[in-house]
Amino acid sequence: MTKGKVLLVGAGPGDPDLLTIKAARAIADADVVVYDRLVAEAILKLIPDGAARINVGKWPGHHPVPQAEINQLLVRLAKTGRKVVRLKGGDPFIFGRGCEEASELARAGIAFEVVPGITAAQGCAAAARVPLTHRGLATGVRYVTGHCRAEAPLDLDWAGLADPATTLVIYMGMAAIDEIARELIGHGLPADTPALAVCQGTTPQEQRLCVSLAELPGAARNARFSGPVLFIIGRVAAIAVEHSEGVHARTTETMAVVA
Ligand SMILES: C[S@@+](CC[C@H](N)C(=O)[O-])C[C@H]1O[C@@H](n2cnc3c(N)ncnc32)[C@H](O)[C@@H]1O
């Protein structure tokens, strides 16, 4: 039997115009698309009418389709000889569990390809017109998970993360933002370090706020965000205020809530 192929495709952070040309072509050419909760509706609309759609969407702490079953599903679908697109929010290999799927496909001898996507860090930073590195402000950037397995406490290198010259991008951090801010400040990151929160970045529902690290947990809670939230912590975050239109000044001259 001819084996099909699986394309592990990054759908980007939400705006369909941020899909790569390769991703858009893969979707247009798919026989079946297996997709996650974070893939925007506007991107799902690009799936051709004739292609099958399988939603394996996950919610935090609740996984309708367990990862092991998704891995097996991809193998089974490919073995039917179809062109399978596994569509994931952002980039499939940045906090996307894409590598677990790739490894299963490799073990099963199924051909696969990885089509990178714009990760939320890049999309949200660009939407806020913020650079993640900037001469004199940030010599590097770290992508960090704010969520650990099975509700275990966060086990992060707090001393290493509390570096004023590094931009921290926190994925999946909303539920643990009190602990994250407390640990970073406790390990020496100044409490007035600028911090940006972006909810549903790059979509028409996008919301942003920029405050100090000390204010971040309260401000993020008060914002009652609904949808995925990304935190950008570091000196560069204040540039969101300089580069924003219609800023409402708050607490200090350089920090503000940005609608
Ligand atoms: C399981 S991770 C997936 C990340 C994805 N693979 C990527 O490269 O962006 C989900 C987290 O990504 C972040 N995220 C994804 N899309 C986002 C968006 N449009 N706006 C804000 N945060 C987003 C949030 O922190 C969310 O909790």
PDB file of C-alpha atoms and ligand atoms in Angstrom:
ATOM      1  CA  MET A   1       0.000   0.000   0.000  1.00  0.00           C
ATOM      2  CA  THR A   2       1.305   3.507  -0.829  1.00  0.00           C
ATOM      3  CA  LYS A   3       2.026   5.441   2.293  1.00  0.00           C
ATOM      4  CA  GLY A   4       0.895   9.021   2.442  1.00  0.00           C
ATOM      5  CA  LYS A   5       2.846  11.888   3.855  1.00  0.00           C
ATOM      6  CA  VAL A   6       2.273  14.097   6.857  1.00  0.00           C
ATOM      7  CA  LEU A   7       3.080  17.796   6.837  1.00  0.00           C
ATOM      8  CA  LEU A   8       3.463  19.255  10.332  1.00  0.00           C
ATOM      9  CA  VAL A   9       2.393  22.802   9.540  1.00  0.00           C
ATOM     10  CA  GLY A  10       2.634  25.932  11.666  1.00  0.00           C
ATOM     11  CA  ALA A  11      -0.504  28.051  11.301  1.00  0.00           C
ATOM     12  CA  GLY A  12       1.039  31.130  12.924  1.00  0.00           C
ATOM     13  CA  PRO A  13      -0.522  33.149  15.744  1.00  0.00           C
ATOM     14  CA  GLY A  14      -3.918  33.848  14.189  1.00  0.00           C
ATOM     15  CA  ASP A  15      -3.783  36.374  11.352  1.00  0.00           C
ATOM     16  CA  PRO A  16      -4.158  34.296   8.155  1.00  0.00           C
ATOM     17  CA  ASP A  17      -1.884  36.752   6.329  1.00  0.00           C
ATOM     18  CA  LEU A  18       0.928  35.500   8.565  1.00  0.00           C
ATOM     19  CA  LEU A  19       0.743  31.982   7.122  1.00  0.00           C
ATOM     20  CA  THR A  20       3.783  31.104   5.056  1.00  0.00           C
ATOM     21  CA  ILE A  21       3.176  30.490   1.367  1.00  0.00           C
ATOM     22  CA  LYS A  22       4.260  26.894   1.953  1.00  0.00           C
ATOM     23  CA  ALA A  23       1.692  26.464   4.738  1.00  0.00           C
ATOM     24  CA  ALA A  24      -1.098  27.946   2.613  1.00  0.00           C
ATOM     25  CA  ARG A  25      -0.193  25.610  -0.271  1.00  0.00           C
ATOM     26  CA  ALA A  26      -0.089  22.597   2.051  1.00  0.00           C
ATOM     27  CA  ILE A  27      -3.579  23.388   3.368  1.00  0.00           C
ATOM     28  CA  ALA A  28      -4.950  23.926  -0.147  1.00  0.00           C
ATOM     29  CA  ASP A  29      -3.527  20.569  -1.235  1.00  0.00           C
ATOM     30  CA  ALA A  30      -4.538  18.496   1.812  1.00  0.00           C
ATOM     31  CA  ASP A  31      -6.781  15.429   1.766  1.00  0.00           C
ATOM     32  CA  VAL A  32      -7.226  15.630   5.511  1.00  0.00           C
ATOM     33  CA  VAL A  33      -6.403  18.327   8.081  1.00  0.00           C
ATOM     34  CA  VAL A  34      -5.913  17.468  11.749  1.00  0.00           C
ATOM     35  CA  TYR A  35      -6.010  20.694  13.752  1.00  0.00           C
ATOM     36  CA  ASP A  36      -5.739  22.152  17.232  1.00  0.00           C
ATOM     37  CA  ARG A  37      -7.794  24.559  19.302  1.00  0.00           C
ATOM     38  CA  LEU A  38      -5.374  27.443  18.699  1.00  0.00           C
ATOM     39  CA  VAL A  39      -5.777  27.428  14.921  1.00  0.00           C
ATOM     40  CA  ALA A  40      -7.817  30.516  14.064  1.00  0.00           C
ATOM     41  CA  GLU A  41     -11.207  30.164  12.372  1.00  0.00           C
ATOM     42  CA  ALA A  42      -9.981  32.394   9.525  1.00  0.00           C
ATOM     43  CA  ILE A  43      -7.298  29.805   8.769  1.00  0.00           C
ATOM     44  CA  LEU A  44      -9.654  26.839   9.040  1.00  0.00           C
ATOM     45  CA  LYS A  45     -11.744  28.532   6.326  1.00  0.00           C
ATOM     46  CA  LEU A  46      -8.835  27.909   3.928  1.00  0.00           C
ATOM     47  CA  ILE A  47      -9.312  24.133   4.169  1.00  0.00           C
ATOM     48  CA  PRO A  48     -10.759  22.969   0.833  1.00  0.00           C
ATOM     49  CA  ASP A  49     -14.347  21.706   0.866  1.00  0.00           C
ATOM     50  CA  GLY A  50     -13.301  18.241  -0.255  1.00  0.00           C
ATOM     51  CA  ALA A  51     -10.786  17.735   2.559  1.00  0.00           C
ATOM     52  CA  ALA A  52     -11.693  15.954   5.786  1.00  0.00           C
ATOM     53  CA  ARG A  53     -11.244  17.961   9.006  1.00  0.00           C
ATOM     54  CA  ILE A  54     -10.416  16.401  12.331  1.00  0.00           C
ATOM     55  CA  ASN A  55     -10.466  18.591  15.442  1.00  0.00           C
ATOM     56  CA  VAL A  56      -8.194  17.267  18.158  1.00  0.00           C
ATOM     57  CA  GLY A  57      -8.358  20.569  20.055  1.00  0.00           C
ATOM     58  CA  LYS A  58      -7.022  20.740  23.537  1.00  0.00           C
ATOM     59  CA  TRP A  59      -8.047  22.965  26.417  1.00  0.00           C
ATOM     60  CA  PRO A  60      -5.704  23.710  29.308  1.00  0.00           C
ATOM     61  CA  GLY A  61      -5.883  20.807  31.753  1.00  0.00           C
ATOM     62  CA  HIS A  62      -8.379  18.984  29.506  1.00  0.00           C
ATOM     63  CA  HIS A  63      -7.216  17.067  26.489  1.00  0.00           C
ATOM     64  CA  PRO A  64     -10.132  15.800  24.396  1.00  0.00           C
ATOM     65  CA  VAL A  65      -7.760  13.669  22.313  1.00  0.00           C
ATOM     66  CA  PRO A  66      -4.712  12.459  24.259  1.00  0.00           C
ATOM     67  CA  GLN A  67      -1.367  13.123  22.585  1.00  0.00           C
ATOM     68  CA  ALA A  68      -0.607   9.411  22.138  1.00  0.00           C
ATOM     69  CA  GLU A  69      -3.860   8.995  20.222  1.00  0.00           C
ATOM     70  CA  ILE A  70      -3.095  11.981  17.997  1.00  0.00           C
ATOM     71  CA  ASN A  71       0.273  10.405  17.186  1.00  0.00           C
ATOM     72  CA  GLN A  72      -1.404   7.125  16.223  1.00  0.00           C
ATOM     73  CA  LEU A  73      -4.131   8.915  14.268  1.00  0.00           C
ATOM     74  CA  LEU A  74      -1.517  10.609  12.076  1.00  0.00           C
ATOM     75  CA  VAL A  75       0.160   7.264  11.385  1.00  0.00           C
ATOM     76  CA  ARG A  76      -3.159   5.623  10.532  1.00  0.00           C
ATOM     77  CA  LEU A  77      -4.238   8.461   8.231  1.00  0.00           C
ATOM     78  CA  ALA A  78      -0.923   8.477   6.390  1.00  0.00           C
ATOM     79  CA  LYS A  79      -1.138   4.726   5.873  1.00  0.00           C
ATOM     80  CA  THR A  80      -4.336   5.243   3.878  1.00  0.00           C
ATOM     81  CA  GLY A  81      -2.164   7.032   1.315  1.00  0.00           C
ATOM     82  CA  ARG A  82      -3.651  10.482   1.929  1.00  0.00           C
ATOM     83  CA  LYS A  83      -1.893  13.851   2.137  1.00  0.00           C
ATOM     84  CA  VAL A  84      -2.248  14.711   5.796  1.00  0.00           C
ATOM     85  CA  VAL A  85      -1.756  18.215   7.166  1.00  0.00           C
ATOM     86  CA  ARG A  86      -1.254  18.415  10.907  1.00  0.00           C
ATOM     87  CA  LEU A  87      -2.054  22.071  11.554  1.00  0.00           C
ATOM     88  CA  LYS A  88      -0.840  23.643  14.785  1.00  0.00           C
ATOM     89  CA  GLY A  89      -0.995  27.169  16.168  1.00  0.00           C
ATOM     90  CA  GLY A  90       2.204  29.189  15.860  1.00  0.00           C
ATOM     91  CA  ASP A  91       5.207  27.001  15.119  1.00  0.00           C
ATOM     92  CA  PRO A  92       4.786  23.230  15.489  1.00  0.00           C
ATOM     93  CA  PHE A  93       8.089  22.846  17.331  1.00  0.00           C
ATOM     94  CA  ILE A  94       7.732  25.740  19.806  1.00  0.00           C
ATOM     95  CA  PHE A  95       5.745  24.417  22.785  1.00  0.00           C
ATOM     96  CA  GLY A  96       3.633  22.592  20.217  1.00  0.00           C
ATOM     97  CA  ARG A  97       4.457  18.905  20.888  1.00  0.00           C
ATOM     98  CA  GLY A  98       5.183  18.641  17.170  1.00  0.00           C
ATOM     99  CA  CYS A  99       8.353  16.681  17.834  1.00  0.00           C
ATOM    100  CA  GLU A 100       6.425  13.908  19.608  1.00  0.00           C
ATOM    101  CA  GLU A 101       4.315  13.514  16.492  1.00  0.00           C
ATOM    102  CA  ALA A 102       7.366  13.662  14.225  1.00  0.00           C
ATOM    103  CA  SER A 103       9.131  10.966  16.258  1.00  0.00           C
ATOM    104  CA  GLU A 104       6.106   8.659  16.068  1.00  0.00           C
ATOM    105  CA  LEU A 105       5.933   9.143  12.296  1.00  0.00           C
ATOM    106  CA  ALA A 106       9.661   8.452  11.980  1.00  0.00           C
ATOM    107  CA  ARG A 107       9.287   5.235  14.043  1.00  0.00           C
ATOM    108  CA  ALA A 108       6.411   4.131  11.780  1.00  0.00           C
ATOM    109  CA  GLY A 109       8.434   4.857   8.631  1.00  0.00           C
ATOM    110  CA  ILE A 110       5.995   7.563   7.456  1.00  0.00           C
ATOM    111  CA  ALA A 111       7.390  10.423   5.383  1.00  0.00           C
ATOM    112  CA  PHE A 112       6.896  13.783   7.027  1.00  0.00           C
ATOM    113  CA  GLU A 113       7.964  17.377   6.650  1.00  0.00           C
ATOM    114  CA  VAL A 114       7.958  20.308   9.056  1.00  0.00           C
ATOM    115  CA  VAL A 115       6.594  23.613   7.789  1.00  0.00           C
ATOM    116  CA  PRO A 116       7.544  26.308  10.308  1.00  0.00           C
ATOM    117  CA  GLY A 117       5.080  28.926  11.432  1.00  0.00           C
ATOM    118  CA  ILE A 118       5.387  32.325  13.034  1.00  0.00           C
ATOM    119  CA  THR A 119       5.442  31.618  16.720  1.00  0.00           C
ATOM    120  CA  ALA A 120       3.306  33.651  19.138  1.00  0.00           C
ATOM    121  CA  ALA A 121       6.411  35.441  20.437  1.00  0.00           C
ATOM    122  CA  GLN A 122       7.168  36.862  17.007  1.00  0.00           C
ATOM    123  CA  GLY A 123       3.566  37.570  16.102  1.00  0.00           C
ATOM    124  CA  CYS A 124       2.659  39.282  19.386  1.00  0.00           C
ATOM    125  CA  ALA A 125       5.892  41.271  19.537  1.00  0.00           C
ATOM    126  CA  ALA A 126       5.386  42.526  15.996  1.00  0.00           C
ATOM    127  CA  ALA A 127       1.739  43.385  16.682  1.00  0.00           C
ATOM    128  CA  ALA A 128       2.889  45.530  19.615  1.00  0.00           C
ATOM    129  CA  ARG A 129       5.767  46.907  17.497  1.00  0.00           C
ATOM    130  CA  VAL A 130       8.258  45.611  20.032  1.00  0.00           C
ATOM    131  CA  PRO A 131      11.653  44.111  19.180  1.00  0.00           C
ATOM    132  CA  LEU A 132      12.580  41.074  21.273  1.00  0.00           C
ATOM    133  CA  THR A 133      16.252  42.057  21.170  1.00  0.00           C
ATOM    134  CA  HIS A 134      17.497  45.612  20.922  1.00  0.00           C
ATOM    135  CA  ARG A 135      20.942  47.128  21.166  1.00  0.00           C
ATOM    136  CA  GLY A 136      21.442  48.505  24.659  1.00  0.00           C
ATOM    137  CA  LEU A 137      18.261  46.925  26.041  1.00  0.00           C
ATOM    138  CA  ALA A 138      18.295  43.178  25.442  1.00  0.00           C
ATOM    139  CA  THR A 139      21.213  41.038  24.318  1.00  0.00           C
ATOM    140  CA  GLY A 140      19.083  37.929  24.076  1.00  0.00           C
ATOM    141  CA  VAL A 141      15.620  36.418  24.360  1.00  0.00           C
ATOM    142  CA  ARG A 142      14.323  33.286  26.093  1.00  0.00           C
ATOM    143  CA  TYR A 143      11.095  31.461  25.313  1.00  0.00           C
ATOM    144  CA  VAL A 144       9.826  29.937  28.541  1.00  0.00           C
ATOM    145  CA  THR A 145       6.836  27.792  29.420  1.00  0.00           C
ATOM    146  CA  GLY A 146       4.680  29.031  32.282  1.00  0.00           C
ATOM    147  CA  HIS A 147       2.935  25.697  32.576  1.00  0.00           C
ATOM    148  CA  CYS A 148       4.327  22.414  33.830  1.00  0.00           C
ATOM    149  CA  ARG A 149       3.090  18.867  33.389  1.00  0.00           C
ATOM    150  CA  ALA A 150       0.094  17.636  35.402  1.00  0.00           C
ATOM    151  CA  GLU A 151      -0.269  20.830  37.443  1.00  0.00           C
ATOM    152  CA  ALA A 152       3.201  20.305  38.983  1.00  0.00           C
ATOM    153  CA  PRO A 153       4.838  23.432  40.463  1.00  0.00           C
ATOM    154  CA  LEU A 154       6.855  25.489  38.009  1.00  0.00           C
ATOM    155  CA  ASP A 155      10.413  24.220  38.009  1.00  0.00           C
ATOM    156  CA  LEU A 156      12.276  26.984  36.200  1.00  0.00           C
ATOM    157  CA  ASP A 157      15.800  28.356  36.390  1.00  0.00           C
ATOM    158  CA  TRP A 158      14.616  31.497  38.184  1.00  0.00           C
ATOM    159  CA  ALA A 159      18.110  32.810  38.939  1.00  0.00           C
ATOM    160  CA  GLY A 160      19.081  32.492  35.278  1.00  0.00           C
ATOM    161  CA  LEU A 161      15.805  33.989  34.068  1.00  0.00           C
ATOM    162  CA  ALA A 162      16.034  37.062  36.307  1.00  0.00           C
ATOM    163  CA  ASP A 163      18.474  38.778  33.954  1.00  0.00           C
ATOM    164  CA  PRO A 164      17.637  42.411  33.082  1.00  0.00           C
ATOM    165  CA  ALA A 165      19.508  42.094  29.771  1.00  0.00           C
ATOM    166  CA  THR A 166      17.375  39.175  28.532  1.00  0.00           C
ATOM    167  CA  THR A 167      13.821  39.426  27.214  1.00  0.00           C
ATOM    168  CA  LEU A 168      11.583  36.692  28.620  1.00  0.00           C
ATOM    169  CA  VAL A 169       8.670  35.480  26.546  1.00  0.00           C
ATOM    170  CA  ILE A 170       6.312  33.423  28.672  1.00  0.00           C
ATOM    171  CA  TYR A 171       3.964  31.020  26.917  1.00  0.00           C
ATOM    172  CA  MET A 172       0.991  29.460  28.764  1.00  0.00           C
ATOM    173  CA  GLY A 173       1.728  31.638  31.788  1.00  0.00           C
ATOM    174  CA  MET A 174      -1.647  33.152  32.670  1.00  0.00           C
ATOM    175  CA  ALA A 175      -2.555  30.687  35.448  1.00  0.00           C
ATOM    176  CA  ALA A 176       0.865  31.015  37.105  1.00  0.00           C
ATOM    177  CA  ILE A 177       1.545  34.707  36.544  1.00  0.00           C
ATOM    178  CA  ASP A 178       1.549  35.511  40.292  1.00  0.00           C
ATOM    179  CA  GLU A 179       4.210  32.890  40.913  1.00  0.00           C
ATOM    180  CA  ILE A 180       6.211  33.928  37.842  1.00  0.00           C
ATOM    181  CA  ALA A 181       6.315  37.615  38.818  1.00  0.00           C
ATOM    182  CA  ARG A 182       7.050  36.791  42.468  1.00  0.00           C
ATOM    183  CA  GLU A 183       9.922  34.427  41.624  1.00  0.00           C
ATOM    184  CA  LEU A 184      11.496  36.761  39.079  1.00  0.00           C
ATOM    185  CA  ILE A 185      11.400  39.699  41.492  1.00  0.00           C
ATOM    186  CA  GLY A 186      12.556  37.443  44.336  1.00  0.00           C
ATOM    187  CA  HIS A 187      15.565  36.408  42.245  1.00  0.00           C
ATOM    188  CA  GLY A 188      16.573  39.975  41.533  1.00  0.00           C
ATOM    189  CA  LEU A 189      14.694  41.178  38.450  1.00  0.00           C
ATOM    190  CA  PRO A 190      13.692  44.785  39.273  1.00  0.00           C
ATOM    191  CA  ALA A 191       9.998  45.107  40.150  1.00  0.00           C
ATOM    192  CA  ASP A 192       9.710  48.037  37.715  1.00  0.00           C
ATOM    193  CA  THR A 193      10.851  45.943  34.733  1.00  0.00           C
ATOM    194  CA  PRO A 194       8.368  46.630  31.911  1.00  0.00           C
ATOM    195  CA  ALA A 195       6.012  43.774  31.072  1.00  0.00           C
ATOM    196  CA  LEU A 196       3.639  43.363  28.172  1.00  0.00           C
ATOM    197  CA  ALA A 197       0.657  41.007  28.063  1.00  0.00           C
ATOM    198  CA  VAL A 198      -0.910  40.184  24.703  1.00  0.00           C
ATOM    199  CA  CYS A 199      -4.146  38.236  24.389  1.00  0.00           C
ATOM    200  CA  GLN A 200      -5.233  36.776  21.032  1.00  0.00           C
ATOM    201  CA  GLY A 201      -2.329  38.555  19.376  1.00  0.00           C
ATOM    202  CA  THR A 202      -2.574  39.338  15.634  1.00  0.00           C
ATOM    203  CA  THR A 203      -6.329  38.711  15.549  1.00  0.00           C
ATOM    204  CA  PRO A 204      -9.122  41.313  15.438  1.00  0.00           C
ATOM    205  CA  GLN A 205      -9.786  40.465  19.136  1.00  0.00           C
ATOM    206  CA  GLU A 206      -6.241  41.327  20.216  1.00  0.00           C
ATOM    207  CA  GLN A 207      -5.832  43.043  23.607  1.00  0.00           C
ATOM    208  CA  ARG A 208      -2.579  44.338  25.066  1.00  0.00           C
ATOM    209  CA  LEU A 209      -1.455  45.912  28.263  1.00  0.00           C
ATOM    210  CA  CYS A 210       1.932  47.177  29.377  1.00  0.00           C
ATOM    211  CA  VAL A 211       2.709  47.665  33.070  1.00  0.00           C
ATOM    212  CA  SER A 212       5.557  46.971  35.477  1.00  0.00           C
ATOM    213  CA  LEU A 213       6.406  43.388  36.425  1.00  0.00           C
ATOM    214  CA  ALA A 214       5.088  44.017  39.937  1.00  0.00           C
ATOM    215  CA  GLU A 215       1.755  45.185  38.531  1.00  0.00           C
ATOM    216  CA  LEU A 216       1.489  42.448  35.917  1.00  0.00           C
ATOM    217  CA  PRO A 217      -0.453  39.741  37.830  1.00  0.00           C
ATOM    218  CA  GLY A 218      -3.163  42.144  39.018  1.00  0.00           C
ATOM    219  CA  ALA A 219      -3.423  43.950  35.688  1.00  0.00           C
ATOM    220  CA  ALA A 220      -3.651  40.698  33.726  1.00  0.00           C
ATOM    221  CA  ARG A 221      -6.352  39.345  36.047  1.00  0.00           C
ATOM    222  CA  ASN A 222      -8.331  42.599  35.877  1.00  0.00           C
ATOM    223  CA  ALA A 223      -8.183  42.521  32.096  1.00  0.00           C
ATOM    224  CA  ARG A 224     -10.249  39.291  32.170  1.00  0.00           C
ATOM    225  CA  PHE A 225      -8.543  38.074  29.042  1.00  0.00           C
ATOM    226  CA  SER A 226     -10.340  35.393  27.133  1.00  0.00           C
ATOM    227  CA  GLY A 227      -8.076  33.479  24.783  1.00  0.00           C
ATOM    228  CA  PRO A 228      -4.373  32.686  24.709  1.00  0.00           C
ATOM    229  CA  VAL A 229      -2.110  35.146  26.528  1.00  0.00           C
ATOM    230  CA  LEU A 230       1.593  35.738  26.014  1.00  0.00           C
ATOM    231  CA  PHE A 231       3.836  37.743  28.355  1.00  0.00           C
ATOM    232  CA  ILE A 232       6.888  39.665  27.182  1.00  0.00           C
ATOM    233  CA  ILE A 233       8.977  40.737  30.172  1.00  0.00           C
ATOM    234  CA  GLY A 234      12.022  42.948  29.833  1.00  0.00           C
ATOM    235  CA  ARG A 235      13.205  46.448  29.004  1.00  0.00           C
ATOM    236  CA  VAL A 236      12.064  46.129  25.390  1.00  0.00           C
ATOM    237  CA  ALA A 237       8.421  45.813  26.520  1.00  0.00           C
ATOM    238  CA  ALA A 238       8.264  49.545  27.262  1.00  0.00           C
ATOM    239  CA  ILE A 239       8.746  50.194  23.538  1.00  0.00           C
ATOM    240  CA  ALA A 240       5.122  49.047  23.110  1.00  0.00           C
ATOM    241  CA  VAL A 241       4.125  52.298  24.760  1.00  0.00           C
ATOM    242  CA  GLU A 242       6.438  54.484  22.650  1.00  0.00           C
ATOM    243  CA  HIS A 243       5.212  52.807  19.479  1.00  0.00           C
ATOM    244  CA  SER A 244       1.519  52.645  20.273  1.00  0.00           C
ATOM    245  CA  GLU A 245      -1.242  54.889  19.065  1.00  0.00           C
ATOM    246  CA  GLY A 246      -3.764  56.286  21.534  1.00  0.00           C
ATOM    247  CA  VAL A 247      -1.926  55.305  24.705  1.00  0.00           C
ATOM    248  CA  HIS A 248      -3.497  56.082  28.074  1.00  0.00           C
ATOM    249  CA  ALA A 249      -0.645  57.060  30.375  1.00  0.00           C
ATOM    250  CA  ARG A 250      -0.642  55.203  33.664  1.00  0.00           C
ATOM    251  CA  THR A 251       1.546  54.849  36.770  1.00  0.00           C
ATOM    252  CA  THR A 252       4.710  56.187  35.123  1.00  0.00           C
ATOM    253  CA  GLU A 253       5.543  58.103  31.992  1.00  0.00           C
ATOM    254  CA  THR A 254       6.931  55.065  30.258  1.00  0.00           C
ATOM    255  CA  MET A 255       4.262  52.546  31.131  1.00  0.00           C
ATOM    256  CA  ALA A 256       0.699  52.451  30.084  1.00  0.00           C
ATOM    257  CA  VAL A 257      -2.276  50.291  29.443  1.00  0.00           C
ATOM    258  CA  VAL A 258      -2.562  49.875  25.724  1.00  0.00           C
ATOM    259  CA  ALA A 259      -6.006  49.055  24.420  1.00  0.00           C
TER     260      ALA A 259
HETATM  261  C1  LIG B   1       0.642  25.251  23.616  1.00  0.00           C
HETATM  262  S1  LIG B   1       1.385  26.828  23.359  1.00  0.00           S
HETATM  263  C2  LIG B   1       1.538  26.762  21.606  1.00  0.00           C
HETATM  264  C3  LIG B   1       2.525  27.739  21.062  1.00  0.00           C
HETATM  265  C4  LIG B   1       2.614  27.728  19.564  1.00  0.00           C
HETATM  266  N1  LIG B   1       3.138  26.472  19.083  1.00  0.00           N
HETATM  267  C5  LIG B   1       3.471  28.879  19.033  1.00  0.00           C
HETATM  268  O1  LIG B   1       4.535  28.634  18.455  1.00  0.00           O
HETATM  269  O2  LIG B   1       3.047  30.018  19.198  1.00  0.00           O
HETATM  270  C6  LIG B   1       0.027  27.906  23.610  1.00  0.00           C
HETATM  271  C7  LIG B   1       0.432  29.251  24.141  1.00  0.00           C
HETATM  272  O3  LIG B   1       0.956  30.062  23.092  1.00  0.00           O
HETATM  273  C8  LIG B   1       0.640  31.416  23.316  1.00  0.00           C
HETATM  274  N2  LIG B   1      -0.137  31.908  22.173  1.00  0.00           N
HETATM  275  C9  LIG B   1      -0.421  31.249  21.048  1.00  0.00           C
HETATM  276  N3  LIG B   1      -1.083  32.039  20.176  1.00  0.00           N
HETATM  277  C10 LIG B   1      -1.224  33.235  20.776  1.00  0.00           C
HETATM  278  C11 LIG B   1      -1.815  34.470  20.396  1.00  0.00           C
HETATM  279  N4  LIG B   1      -2.397  34.644  19.198  1.00  0.00           N
HETATM  280  N5  LIG B   1      -1.781  35.508  21.275  1.00  0.00           N
HETATM  281  C12 LIG B   1      -1.200  35.359  22.485  1.00  0.00           C
HETATM  282  N6  LIG B   1      -0.619  34.215  22.895  1.00  0.00           N
HETATM  283  C13 LIG B   1      -0.614  33.162  22.052  1.00  0.00           C
HETATM  284  C14 LIG B   1      -0.132  31.482  24.623  1.00  0.00           C
HETATM  285  O4  LIG B   1       0.790  31.716  25.657  1.00  0.00           O
HETATM  286  C15 LIG B   1      -0.697  30.084  24.698  1.00  0.00           C
HETATM  287  O5  LIG B   1      -1.012  29.729  26.038  1.00  0.00           O
END
